[in-house]
mmCIF file of C-alpha atoms and ligand atoms in Angstrom:
data_model
loop_
_atom_site.group_PDB
_atom_site.id
_atom_site.type_symbol
_atom_site.label_atom_id
_atom_site.label_comp_id
_atom_site.label_asym_id
_atom_site.label_seq_id
_atom_site.Cartn_x
_atom_site.Cartn_y
_atom_site.Cartn_z
ATOM 1 C CA MET A 1 11.643 -10.012 -9.721
ATOM 2 C CA THR A 2 9.599 -8.039 -7.109
ATOM 3 C CA PRO A 3 6.701 -6.384 -9.083
ATOM 4 C CA ARG A 4 6.613 -2.303 -9.030
ATOM 5 C CA VAL A 5 2.994 -2.727 -8.339
ATOM 6 C CA ARG A 6 1.630 -5.900 -6.768
ATOM 7 C CA TYR A 7 -1.761 -7.440 -7.462
ATOM 8 C CA SER A 8 -2.526 -8.855 -4.001
ATOM 9 C CA PRO A 9 -2.302 -6.801 -0.894
ATOM 10 C CA LEU A 10 -2.536 -9.710 1.511
ATOM 11 C CA ALA A 11 1.254 -9.108 2.745
ATOM 12 C CA GLN A 12 0.223 -5.939 3.815
ATOM 13 C CA GLN A 13 -3.049 -6.519 5.168
ATOM 14 C CA PHE A 14 -1.967 -9.193 7.539
ATOM 15 C CA ALA A 15 1.533 -7.141 8.670
ATOM 16 C CA GLU A 16 0.124 -6.754 12.103
ATOM 17 C CA ILE A 17 -1.398 -10.305 13.395
ATOM 18 C CA ASP A 18 -0.378 -10.442 16.752
ATOM 19 C CA ASP A 19 -4.115 -9.799 18.123
ATOM 20 C CA ILE A 20 -5.093 -12.723 15.508
ATOM 21 C CA VAL A 21 -2.616 -14.737 16.644
ATOM 22 C CA ASP A 22 -3.439 -14.257 20.380
ATOM 23 C CA ASP A 23 -7.074 -15.472 19.643
ATOM 24 C CA ILE A 24 -5.698 -18.575 17.814
ATOM 25 C CA ARG A 25 -3.716 -19.412 20.830
ATOM 26 C CA THR A 26 -6.605 -19.350 22.915
ATOM 27 C CA LEU A 27 -8.718 -21.347 20.435
ATOM 28 C CA VAL A 28 -5.897 -24.087 20.217
ATOM 29 C CA ALA A 29 -6.028 -24.346 24.118
ATOM 30 C CA THR A 30 -9.677 -25.371 23.762
ATOM 31 C CA GLY A 31 -9.658 -27.824 21.150
ATOM 32 C CA ASP A 32 -12.869 -26.221 19.683
ATOM 33 C CA PHE A 33 -11.845 -26.671 16.059
ATOM 34 C CA THR A 34 -15.004 -27.788 14.256
ATOM 35 C CA LEU A 35 -18.182 -25.828 14.559
ATOM 36 C CA GLY A 36 -16.745 -24.346 17.410
ATOM 37 C CA LYS A 37 -17.837 -21.016 19.384
ATOM 38 C CA PRO A 38 -15.872 -18.716 16.799
ATOM 39 C CA VAL A 39 -17.790 -20.157 13.741
ATOM 40 C CA ALA A 40 -21.112 -18.897 15.646
ATOM 41 C CA GLU A 41 -19.674 -15.432 16.747
ATOM 42 C CA PHE A 42 -18.410 -14.905 12.919
ATOM 43 C CA GLU A 43 -21.842 -16.209 11.577
ATOM 44 C CA ALA A 44 -23.801 -13.675 13.713
ATOM 45 C CA MET A 45 -21.190 -10.646 13.140
ATOM 46 C CA PHE A 46 -21.486 -11.626 9.091
ATOM 47 C CA ALA A 47 -25.288 -11.886 9.578
ATOM 48 C CA GLU A 48 -25.228 -8.419 11.207
ATOM 49 C CA LEU A 49 -23.302 -6.903 8.606
ATOM 50 C CA LEU A 50 -25.313 -7.692 5.832
ATOM 51 C CA GLY A 51 -28.580 -7.345 7.899
ATOM 52 C CA VAL A 52 -29.828 -10.843 7.544
ATOM 53 C CA ARG A 53 -31.342 -13.350 9.768
ATOM 54 C CA TYR A 54 -29.041 -16.307 9.117
ATOM 55 C CA ALA A 55 -25.332 -16.663 8.121
ATOM 56 C CA ILE A 56 -23.934 -19.829 7.453
ATOM 57 C CA GLY A 57 -19.919 -20.634 7.547
ATOM 58 C CA VAL A 58 -18.882 -23.332 4.961
ATOM 59 C CA GLY A 59 -15.815 -24.488 3.371
ATOM 60 C CA SER A 60 -15.547 -22.079 0.316
ATOM 61 C CA GLY A 61 -17.499 -19.781 -1.834
ATOM 62 C CA THR A 62 -18.151 -22.362 -4.252
ATOM 63 C CA ASP A 63 -19.941 -24.541 -1.452
ATOM 64 C CA ALA A 64 -21.717 -21.480 -0.598
ATOM 65 C CA LEU A 65 -23.225 -21.762 -4.043
ATOM 66 C CA LYS A 66 -23.494 -25.588 -3.965
ATOM 67 C CA LEU A 67 -25.279 -26.105 -0.614
ATOM 68 C CA PRO A 68 -28.482 -23.511 -1.446
ATOM 69 C CA LEU A 69 -28.939 -25.251 -4.717
ATOM 70 C CA LYS A 70 -28.984 -28.881 -2.985
ATOM 71 C CA ALA A 71 -31.302 -27.472 -0.466
ATOM 72 C CA LEU A 72 -33.553 -26.503 -2.846
ATOM 73 C CA GLY A 73 -33.540 -30.092 -4.258
ATOM 74 C CA LEU A 74 -31.843 -29.466 -7.566
ATOM 75 C CA GLY A 75 -30.259 -32.696 -9.271
ATOM 76 C CA PRO A 76 -29.664 -34.155 -12.792
ATOM 77 C CA GLY A 77 -31.835 -33.025 -15.501
ATOM 78 C CA ASP A 78 -32.318 -29.419 -13.597
ATOM 79 C CA GLU A 79 -30.795 -26.325 -15.137
ATOM 80 C CA VAL A 80 -29.875 -23.158 -13.525
ATOM 81 C CA ILE A 81 -29.284 -20.070 -15.501
ATOM 82 C CA THR A 82 -26.509 -17.915 -15.004
ATOM 83 C CA ALA A 83 -24.136 -15.154 -16.387
ATOM 84 C CA ALA A 84 -22.078 -16.450 -19.328
ATOM 85 C CA ASN A 85 -18.946 -14.249 -17.997
ATOM 86 C CA THR A 86 -18.371 -15.606 -14.683
ATOM 87 C CA PHE A 87 -15.812 -17.402 -12.593
ATOM 88 C CA TYR A 88 -15.241 -21.176 -13.064
ATOM 89 C CA ALA A 89 -16.720 -21.963 -9.574
ATOM 90 C CA THR A 90 -20.443 -20.348 -10.692
ATOM 91 C CA ALA A 91 -20.698 -23.263 -12.998
ATOM 92 C CA GLY A 92 -18.968 -25.587 -11.042
ATOM 93 C CA ALA A 93 -21.409 -25.408 -8.100
ATOM 94 C CA ILE A 94 -24.146 -25.922 -10.666
ATOM 95 C CA ASN A 95 -22.476 -29.006 -12.089
ATOM 96 C CA GLU A 96 -21.748 -30.601 -8.577
ATOM 97 C CA VAL A 97 -25.180 -30.792 -7.619
ATOM 98 C CA GLY A 98 -25.693 -32.669 -10.957
ATOM 99 C CA ALA A 99 -27.766 -29.523 -12.772
ATOM 100 C CA THR A 100 -26.621 -28.062 -15.712
ATOM 101 C CA PRO A 101 -25.640 -24.391 -16.246
ATOM 102 C CA VAL A 102 -27.408 -22.239 -18.977
ATOM 103 C CA PHE A 103 -25.574 -19.257 -19.529
ATOM 104 C CA VAL A 104 -27.051 -15.902 -20.629
ATOM 105 C CA ASP A 105 -24.915 -13.213 -22.142
ATOM 106 C CA CYS A 106 -23.692 -10.214 -20.031
ATOM 107 C CA ASP A 107 -24.145 -6.724 -20.702
ATOM 108 C CA ASP A 108 -21.209 -3.989 -20.129
ATOM 109 C CA SER A 109 -21.880 -3.530 -16.541
ATOM 110 C CA PHE A 110 -20.392 -7.351 -16.486
ATOM 111 C CA GLY A 111 -23.510 -8.869 -15.138
ATOM 112 C CA ILE A 112 -26.131 -10.851 -16.513
ATOM 113 C CA ASP A 113 -27.988 -9.481 -19.451
ATOM 114 C CA VAL A 114 -31.422 -9.214 -17.854
ATOM 115 C CA GLU A 115 -33.319 -8.477 -21.385
ATOM 116 C CA ARG A 116 -32.066 -12.145 -22.353
ATOM 117 C CA ILE A 117 -33.088 -14.193 -19.114
ATOM 118 C CA GLU A 118 -36.467 -15.052 -19.889
ATOM 119 C CA ALA A 119 -35.568 -16.274 -23.645
ATOM 120 C CA ALA A 120 -33.285 -18.813 -21.889
ATOM 121 C CA ILE A 121 -36.085 -20.396 -19.498
ATOM 122 C CA THR A 122 -37.312 -23.775 -20.104
ATOM 123 C CA PRO A 123 -39.500 -26.328 -18.188
ATOM 124 C CA ARG A 124 -36.110 -27.645 -16.990
ATOM 125 C CA THR A 125 -35.050 -24.455 -15.229
ATOM 126 C CA LYS A 126 -35.295 -24.791 -11.580
ATOM 127 C CA ALA A 127 -33.130 -21.678 -10.432
ATOM 128 C CA LEU A 128 -31.645 -18.447 -11.344
ATOM 129 C CA MET A 129 -27.956 -17.807 -10.198
ATOM 130 C CA PRO A 130 -27.064 -13.954 -11.398
ATOM 131 C CA VAL A 131 -23.452 -12.923 -10.570
ATOM 132 C CA HIS A 132 -22.428 -9.798 -8.857
ATOM 133 C CA LEU A 133 -19.073 -9.850 -11.042
ATOM 134 C CA THR A 134 -16.543 -7.176 -10.255
ATOM 135 C CA GLY A 135 -18.603 -6.033 -7.062
ATOM 136 C CA ASP A 136 -21.159 -4.233 -8.827
ATOM 137 C CA VAL A 137 -24.645 -5.585 -8.486
ATOM 138 C CA SER A 138 -27.129 -7.080 -10.960
ATOM 139 C CA ASP A 139 -30.497 -5.726 -11.432
ATOM 140 C CA MET A 140 -31.969 -7.575 -8.841
ATOM 141 C CA PRO A 141 -35.428 -5.931 -8.669
ATOM 142 C CA ARG A 142 -35.913 -6.842 -12.421
ATOM 143 C CA ILE A 143 -34.525 -10.426 -12.133
ATOM 144 C CA LEU A 144 -36.903 -10.934 -9.082
ATOM 145 C CA GLU A 145 -39.535 -9.797 -10.996
ATOM 146 C CA ILE A 146 -38.858 -12.375 -13.769
ATOM 147 C CA ALA A 147 -38.318 -15.010 -11.308
ATOM 148 C CA HIS A 148 -41.924 -14.397 -9.343
ATOM 149 C CA ARG A 149 -43.514 -14.462 -12.649
ATOM 150 C CA HIS A 150 -41.851 -18.155 -13.612
ATOM 151 C CA GLY A 151 -41.866 -19.240 -10.060
ATOM 152 C CA LEU A 152 -38.266 -19.859 -9.857
ATOM 153 C CA PRO A 153 -35.797 -19.293 -6.950
ATOM 154 C CA VAL A 154 -32.611 -17.026 -7.005
ATOM 155 C CA VAL A 155 -29.604 -17.903 -5.535
ATOM 156 C CA GLU A 156 -27.217 -15.183 -5.814
ATOM 157 C CA ASP A 157 -23.507 -15.462 -6.539
ATOM 158 C CA ALA A 158 -22.543 -12.605 -4.266
ATOM 159 C CA CYS A 159 -18.686 -13.802 -3.684
ATOM 160 C CA GLN A 160 -17.285 -10.746 -5.529
ATOM 161 C CA SER A 161 -19.617 -8.271 -4.188
ATOM 162 C CA LEU A 162 -19.665 -8.142 -0.228
ATOM 163 C CA LEU A 163 -21.333 -4.706 0.931
ATOM 164 C CA GLY A 164 -22.464 -3.942 -2.719
ATOM 165 C CA GLU A 165 -25.845 -2.493 -3.197
ATOM 166 C CA ILE A 166 -28.735 -1.778 -5.706
ATOM 167 C CA ASP A 167 -31.218 0.656 -5.037
ATOM 168 C CA GLY A 168 -30.007 0.982 -1.148
ATOM 169 C CA ARG A 169 -30.618 -2.922 -0.733
ATOM 170 C CA LYS A 170 -27.468 -4.983 -0.172
ATOM 171 C CA ALA A 171 -26.157 -7.771 -2.898
ATOM 172 C CA GLY A 172 -27.105 -11.107 -1.263
ATOM 173 C CA THR A 173 -30.190 -9.911 0.318
ATOM 174 C CA PHE A 174 -32.687 -10.584 -2.627
ATOM 175 C CA GLY A 175 -32.888 -14.393 -3.342
ATOM 176 C CA ILE A 176 -33.488 -17.370 -1.037
ATOM 177 C CA ALA A 177 -29.952 -17.399 -0.381
ATOM 178 C CA ALA A 178 -26.740 -15.887 -1.534
ATOM 179 C CA GLY A 179 -23.074 -17.286 -1.413
ATOM 180 C CA PHE A 180 -20.156 -15.183 -0.522
ATOM 181 C CA SER A 181 -16.412 -16.215 -0.668
ATOM 182 C CA MET A 182 -13.497 -15.536 1.664
ATOM 183 C CA HIS A 183 -10.779 -16.785 -0.793
ATOM 184 C CA PRO A 184 -7.666 -14.791 -0.427
ATOM 185 C CA LEU A 185 -8.391 -12.573 -3.088
ATOM 186 C CA LYS A 186 -11.714 -11.409 -2.010
ATOM 187 C CA ILE A 187 -12.933 -8.338 0.017
ATOM 188 C CA ILE A 188 -12.384 -9.783 3.355
ATOM 189 C CA ASN A 189 -10.518 -12.811 3.490
ATOM 190 C CA VAL A 190 -8.904 -15.334 5.662
ATOM 191 C CA TRP A 191 -5.976 -17.730 6.101
ATOM 192 C CA GLY A 192 -7.354 -20.328 3.644
ATOM 193 C CA ASP A 193 -10.292 -21.236 1.739
ATOM 194 C CA ALA A 194 -13.954 -20.190 3.408
ATOM 195 C CA GLY A 195 -17.367 -19.165 2.345
ATOM 196 C CA ILE A 196 -20.471 -18.064 3.683
ATOM 197 C CA VAL A 197 -24.359 -18.502 2.821
ATOM 198 C CA VAL A 198 -26.915 -15.826 3.843
ATOM 199 C CA THR A 199 -30.331 -16.397 4.075
ATOM 200 C CA ASP A 200 -33.601 -15.373 5.786
ATOM 201 C CA ASP A 201 -35.503 -18.114 5.216
ATOM 202 C CA PRO A 202 -35.586 -20.696 8.225
ATOM 203 C CA ASP A 203 -35.967 -23.636 6.369
ATOM 204 C CA MET A 204 -33.193 -22.998 4.126
ATOM 205 C CA ASP A 205 -30.894 -22.232 7.151
ATOM 206 C CA ARG A 206 -31.891 -25.219 8.868
ATOM 207 C CA LYS A 207 -31.224 -27.392 5.760
ATOM 208 C CA LEU A 208 -27.720 -25.544 4.870
ATOM 209 C CA ARG A 209 -26.721 -26.381 8.679
ATOM 210 C CA MET A 210 -27.358 -29.836 7.903
ATOM 211 C CA LEU A 211 -25.742 -29.941 4.366
ATOM 212 C CA ARG A 212 -22.767 -28.682 5.564
ATOM 213 C CA ASN A 213 -22.170 -31.319 8.237
ATOM 214 C CA HIS A 214 -22.963 -34.756 6.482
ATOM 215 C CA GLY A 215 -26.728 -34.081 6.601
ATOM 216 C CA LEU A 216 -26.783 -34.674 10.369
ATOM 217 C CA ARG A 217 -29.613 -33.098 12.034
ATOM 218 C CA ASN A 218 -27.595 -33.865 15.675
ATOM 219 C CA ARG A 219 -24.918 -35.982 16.474
ATOM 220 C CA ASP A 220 -26.654 -39.188 15.791
ATOM 221 C CA GLU A 221 -29.377 -38.692 13.189
ATOM 222 C CA MET A 222 -28.670 -38.296 9.615
ATOM 223 C CA GLU A 223 -31.674 -36.634 7.778
ATOM 224 C CA MET A 224 -30.056 -36.391 4.468
ATOM 225 C CA PHE A 225 -26.845 -36.957 2.462
ATOM 226 C CA GLY A 226 -24.629 -33.951 2.656
ATOM 227 C CA TYR A 227 -21.077 -32.990 2.674
ATOM 228 C CA ASN A 228 -18.097 -32.255 4.874
ATOM 229 C CA THR A 229 -17.955 -28.522 4.125
ATOM 230 C CA ARG A 230 -17.459 -26.660 7.717
ATOM 231 C CA LEU A 231 -16.091 -23.288 8.005
ATOM 232 C CA ASP A 232 -12.876 -24.080 10.466
ATOM 233 C CA SER A 233 -13.029 -22.366 13.625
ATOM 234 C CA LEU A 234 -9.505 -21.201 13.183
ATOM 235 C CA LEU A 235 -10.773 -19.373 9.922
ATOM 236 C CA ALA A 236 -13.499 -17.840 11.775
ATOM 237 C CA VAL A 237 -11.155 -16.563 14.025
ATOM 238 C CA VAL A 238 -9.447 -14.529 11.377
ATOM 239 C CA GLY A 239 -12.810 -13.721 9.718
ATOM 240 C CA LYS A 240 -13.924 -12.078 13.055
ATOM 241 C CA HIS A 241 -10.969 -9.762 12.718
ATOM 242 C CA MET A 242 -12.091 -8.874 9.217
ATOM 243 C CA VAL A 243 -15.843 -8.063 9.450
ATOM 244 C CA PRO A 244 -15.152 -4.748 11.472
ATOM 245 C CA ARG A 245 -12.836 -3.680 8.752
ATOM 246 C CA THR A 246 -15.271 -4.671 5.837
ATOM 247 C CA ALA A 247 -16.831 -1.029 5.523
ATOM 248 C CA ASP A 248 -13.297 0.823 5.550
ATOM 249 C CA ILE A 249 -12.095 -1.801 2.978
ATOM 250 C CA VAL A 250 -15.022 -1.053 0.689
ATOM 251 C CA ALA A 251 -14.730 2.554 0.752
ATOM 252 C CA ARG A 252 -11.108 2.612 0.351
ATOM 253 C CA ARG A 253 -11.437 0.453 -2.917
ATOM 254 C CA ALA A 254 -14.364 2.673 -4.079
ATOM 255 C CA ALA A 255 -11.828 5.691 -3.466
ATOM 256 C CA ALA A 256 -8.969 4.132 -5.385
ATOM 257 C CA ALA A 257 -11.589 3.242 -8.284
ATOM 258 C CA ALA A 258 -12.831 6.879 -8.741
ATOM 259 C CA TYR A 259 -8.960 8.019 -8.672
ATOM 260 C CA PHE A 260 -8.451 5.621 -11.734
ATOM 261 C CA ASP A 261 -11.717 6.505 -13.357
ATOM 262 C CA ALA A 262 -10.360 10.300 -13.466
ATOM 263 C CA GLY A 263 -7.225 9.093 -14.450
ATOM 264 C CA PHE A 264 -8.198 7.079 -17.220
ATOM 265 C CA ALA A 265 -10.746 9.518 -18.388
ATOM 266 C CA GLY A 266 -8.627 11.393 -21.185
ATOM 267 C CA ILE A 267 -7.265 8.485 -22.810
ATOM 268 C CA PRO A 268 -9.346 7.586 -25.930
ATOM 269 C CA GLN A 269 -8.482 3.856 -26.218
ATOM 270 C CA VAL A 270 -9.518 3.270 -22.750
ATOM 271 C CA ARG A 271 -13.262 2.979 -21.985
ATOM 272 C CA VAL A 272 -14.500 2.890 -18.203
ATOM 273 C CA PRO A 273 -17.700 1.354 -17.802
ATOM 274 C CA ALA A 274 -20.550 3.381 -17.380
ATOM 275 C CA ARG A 275 -21.036 3.910 -13.527
ATOM 276 C CA ASN A 276 -24.595 2.985 -12.303
ATOM 277 C CA PRO A 277 -26.024 5.445 -9.957
ATOM 278 C CA ARG A 278 -28.440 2.899 -8.634
ATOM 279 C CA THR A 279 -25.506 0.585 -7.586
ATOM 280 C CA ARG A 280 -22.879 0.879 -4.876
ATOM 281 C CA HIS A 281 -19.921 -0.844 -6.588
ATOM 282 C CA VAL A 282 -17.239 -2.367 -4.149
ATOM 283 C CA TYR A 283 -14.646 -2.861 -6.831
ATOM 284 C CA LEU A 284 -13.464 -6.215 -6.041
ATOM 285 C CA LEU A 285 -12.126 -5.614 -9.698
ATOM 286 C CA TYR A 286 -11.344 -2.757 -11.382
ATOM 287 C CA MET A 287 -11.909 -3.884 -14.838
ATOM 288 C CA ILE A 288 -12.077 -1.560 -17.704
ATOM 289 C CA PHE A 289 -11.972 -1.780 -21.704
ATOM 290 C CA ALA A 290 -8.949 -1.047 -23.533
ATOM 291 C CA GLY A 291 -8.035 -0.790 -27.248
ATOM 292 C CA ASP A 292 -5.259 -3.394 -28.296
ATOM 293 C CA ARG A 293 -5.533 -5.066 -24.960
ATOM 294 C CA ASP A 294 -3.334 -8.081 -25.196
ATOM 295 C CA ALA A 295 -0.315 -5.574 -26.105
ATOM 296 C CA LEU A 296 -1.385 -3.279 -23.101
ATOM 297 C CA LEU A 297 -1.192 -6.208 -20.700
ATOM 298 C CA LYS A 298 2.372 -7.266 -21.821
ATOM 299 C CA HIS A 299 3.266 -3.503 -21.783
ATOM 300 C CA CYS A 300 2.167 -3.463 -18.089
ATOM 301 C CA LEU A 301 3.580 -6.765 -17.113
ATOM 302 C CA ASP A 302 6.987 -5.813 -18.629
ATOM 303 C CA ALA A 303 6.685 -2.651 -16.422
ATOM 304 C CA GLY A 304 6.462 -4.785 -13.153
ATOM 305 C CA ILE A 305 2.621 -4.077 -13.121
ATOM 306 C CA GLU A 306 0.280 -7.213 -12.295
ATOM 307 C CA ALA A 307 -2.278 -6.281 -14.261
ATOM 308 C CA LYS A 308 -4.751 -9.175 -15.217
ATOM 309 C CA VAL A 309 -7.641 -10.412 -17.324
ATOM 310 C CA HIS A 310 -10.828 -11.622 -15.844
ATOM 311 C CA TYR A 311 -11.408 -13.943 -17.748
ATOM 312 C CA PRO A 312 -9.453 -14.592 -20.730
ATOM 313 C CA ILE A 313 -11.255 -18.149 -21.697
ATOM 314 C CA PRO A 314 -14.935 -17.743 -21.398
ATOM 315 C CA LEU A 315 -16.632 -20.542 -19.536
ATOM 316 C CA TYR A 316 -18.790 -21.740 -22.341
ATOM 317 C CA ARG A 317 -15.417 -22.156 -24.534
ATOM 318 C CA GLN A 318 -13.477 -24.365 -21.780
ATOM 319 C CA GLU A 319 -13.021 -27.996 -22.359
ATOM 320 C CA ALA A 320 -14.824 -28.994 -19.317
ATOM 321 C CA LEU A 321 -18.091 -27.656 -20.503
ATOM 322 C CA LYS A 322 -17.940 -28.877 -24.197
ATOM 323 C CA HIS A 323 -20.624 -31.300 -23.676
ATOM 324 C CA LEU A 324 -22.773 -28.108 -23.431
ATOM 325 C CA GLY A 325 -22.161 -27.775 -27.350
ATOM 326 C CA HIS A 326 -21.862 -24.305 -27.224
ATOM 327 C CA GLY A 327 -19.668 -22.980 -30.364
ATOM 328 C CA PRO A 328 -17.536 -19.703 -30.518
ATOM 329 C CA GLY A 329 -19.893 -16.703 -31.010
ATOM 330 C CA ASP A 330 -22.396 -17.926 -28.943
ATOM 331 C CA PHE A 331 -22.135 -15.431 -26.469
ATOM 332 C CA PRO A 332 -20.775 -12.322 -28.002
ATOM 333 C CA VAL A 333 -20.358 -9.603 -25.412
ATOM 334 C CA THR A 334 -18.793 -12.173 -23.053
ATOM 335 C CA ASP A 335 -16.376 -12.992 -26.203
ATOM 336 C CA ARG A 336 -15.661 -8.980 -26.295
ATOM 337 C CA HIS A 337 -15.221 -8.935 -22.557
ATOM 338 C CA SER A 338 -12.673 -11.568 -22.622
ATOM 339 C CA ALA A 339 -10.842 -9.728 -25.642
ATOM 340 C CA THR A 340 -10.962 -6.283 -24.429
ATOM 341 C CA THR A 341 -11.073 -5.979 -20.564
ATOM 342 C CA ILE A 342 -8.287 -5.564 -18.323
ATOM 343 C CA SER A 343 -7.988 -5.358 -14.284
ATOM 344 C CA PHE A 344 -5.731 -3.353 -12.398
ATOM 345 C CA PRO A 345 -5.300 -3.881 -8.272
ATOM 346 C CA VAL A 346 -7.877 -1.583 -6.694
ATOM 347 C CA ASP A 347 -7.381 -2.675 -3.017
ATOM 348 C CA GLN A 348 -7.217 -0.701 0.387
ATOM 349 C CA HIS A 349 -3.471 -0.628 0.456
ATOM 350 C CA LEU A 350 -2.644 0.683 -2.958
ATOM 351 C CA THR A 351 -1.175 3.801 -2.734
ATOM 352 C CA ARG A 352 -1.698 7.045 -4.974
ATOM 353 C CA ALA A 353 1.952 6.638 -6.117
ATOM 354 C CA GLU A 354 1.252 3.250 -7.370
ATOM 355 C CA GLN A 355 -2.190 4.318 -9.183
ATOM 356 C CA ASP A 356 -0.313 7.057 -10.859
ATOM 357 C CA THR A 357 2.372 4.385 -11.953
ATOM 358 C CA ILE A 358 -0.412 2.319 -13.642
ATOM 359 C CA ILE A 359 -2.066 5.140 -15.218
ATOM 360 C CA ASP A 360 1.404 6.753 -16.590
ATOM 361 C CA ALA A 361 2.129 3.163 -17.942
ATOM 362 C CA VAL A 362 -1.246 2.988 -19.650
ATOM 363 C CA ARG A 363 -0.797 6.534 -20.986
ATOM 364 C CA ALA A 364 2.746 5.758 -22.221
ATOM 365 C CA PHE A 365 1.558 2.703 -23.962
ATOM 366 C CA TYR A 366 -0.982 4.682 -25.928
ATOM 367 C CA ALA A 367 1.332 7.555 -26.437
ATOM 368 C CA GLY A 368 1.461 8.412 -30.477
ATOM 369 C CA LYS A 369 -0.855 5.678 -31.414
HETATM 370 C C1 PLP B 401 -17.746 -14.973 -9.028
HETATM 371 C C2 PLP B 401 -17.484 -16.068 -8.006
HETATM 372 N N1 PLP B 401 -18.140 -17.124 -7.835
HETATM 373 C C3 PLP B 401 -17.458 -17.990 -6.993
HETATM 374 C C4 PLP B 401 -16.386 -18.209 -6.374
HETATM 375 C C5 PLP B 401 -15.866 -19.312 -5.537
HETATM 376 O O1 PLP B 401 -15.265 -19.020 -4.523
HETATM 377 P P1 PLP B 401 -14.209 -19.832 -3.802
HETATM 378 O O2 PLP B 401 -12.978 -19.680 -4.592
HETATM 379 O O3 PLP B 401 -14.022 -19.148 -2.530
HETATM 380 O O4 PLP B 401 -14.700 -21.081 -3.702
HETATM 381 C C6 PLP B 401 -15.481 -17.265 -6.698
HETATM 382 C C7 PLP B 401 -14.124 -16.846 -6.207
HETATM 383 O O5 PLP B 401 -13.291 -17.268 -6.108
HETATM 384 C C8 PLP B 401 -16.141 -16.023 -7.429
HETATM 385 O O6 PLP B 401 -15.472 -14.864 -7.935
#
């Protein structure tokens, strides 16, 4: 059944692809498929978009988090502090370098609760990885202050917050490095999995370029063990078409979010999170608190509205992480978020009529309750 309101806008976003296909034809004629010219061009465009010195294309957002940790020399026995409510990949990237994720509970902006970070620091802590979940931005000035006090590097998980800002400075430009994702559900996306790391640090840049390509210093010399996680030239071609659209995409997402905020304002069972005047939220997710959430979710899905929950089972309660020894209730805010939040589509192609369908469905659900 075709949904009345779909979650993913990809079919609309790529409805007109002739110009992209033309560029792919040109690429195919060159055979320049790995670390080709389009990769360098896309990286330069992305670095300019963020206002950073270096951008390094990799195979996924997960690898865009893993590689900086590896470049920092992290491995077994090391701990990385991150937010308790995040996508699997944040913890996955930490785990892939052999380190251990240490969770800190969130606050109602859906980011890491900065007040709780210091209590989680131990002699084994080797990095902080805040997550700019939903597209809002964590309190990076305070996080950097804590990091400096303890001599810890910060790697930002900016996968959900391309062009997000706090105090006028962009997400991903605070730490030693930051990872972005171009997975199909992200702010800009390509035709498959892809990620990009940004940094201003020349040594980090050099290591990341080696790490994504088997640890090679040049064609014949391997300086370190690395990975095969290059951004494909073909995906870079698509990325080059997306970068110029980013500002408009983000502006449209924010306008759609403001429309929802106003539409939900009069419904007592719904709570829109407080909007932070210091941040520019780019609304990868439009996530709100809702009474009787599970029933509301079912009501929406039954009505053909593709609502979602981010995330229904917190990471710390996942089977894959049971060796960390956490029990129910260790992260009560995260538990509350997983039990009471709901996410609606909020992309650049969503129409006001579709938004009204969602708002009306929510209002109808609570009518008379
Ligand atoms: C917060 C967060 N971190 C990391 C990732 C990993 O990105 P990818 O799926 O491109 O590996 C994602 C998205 O998928 C994400 O939302």
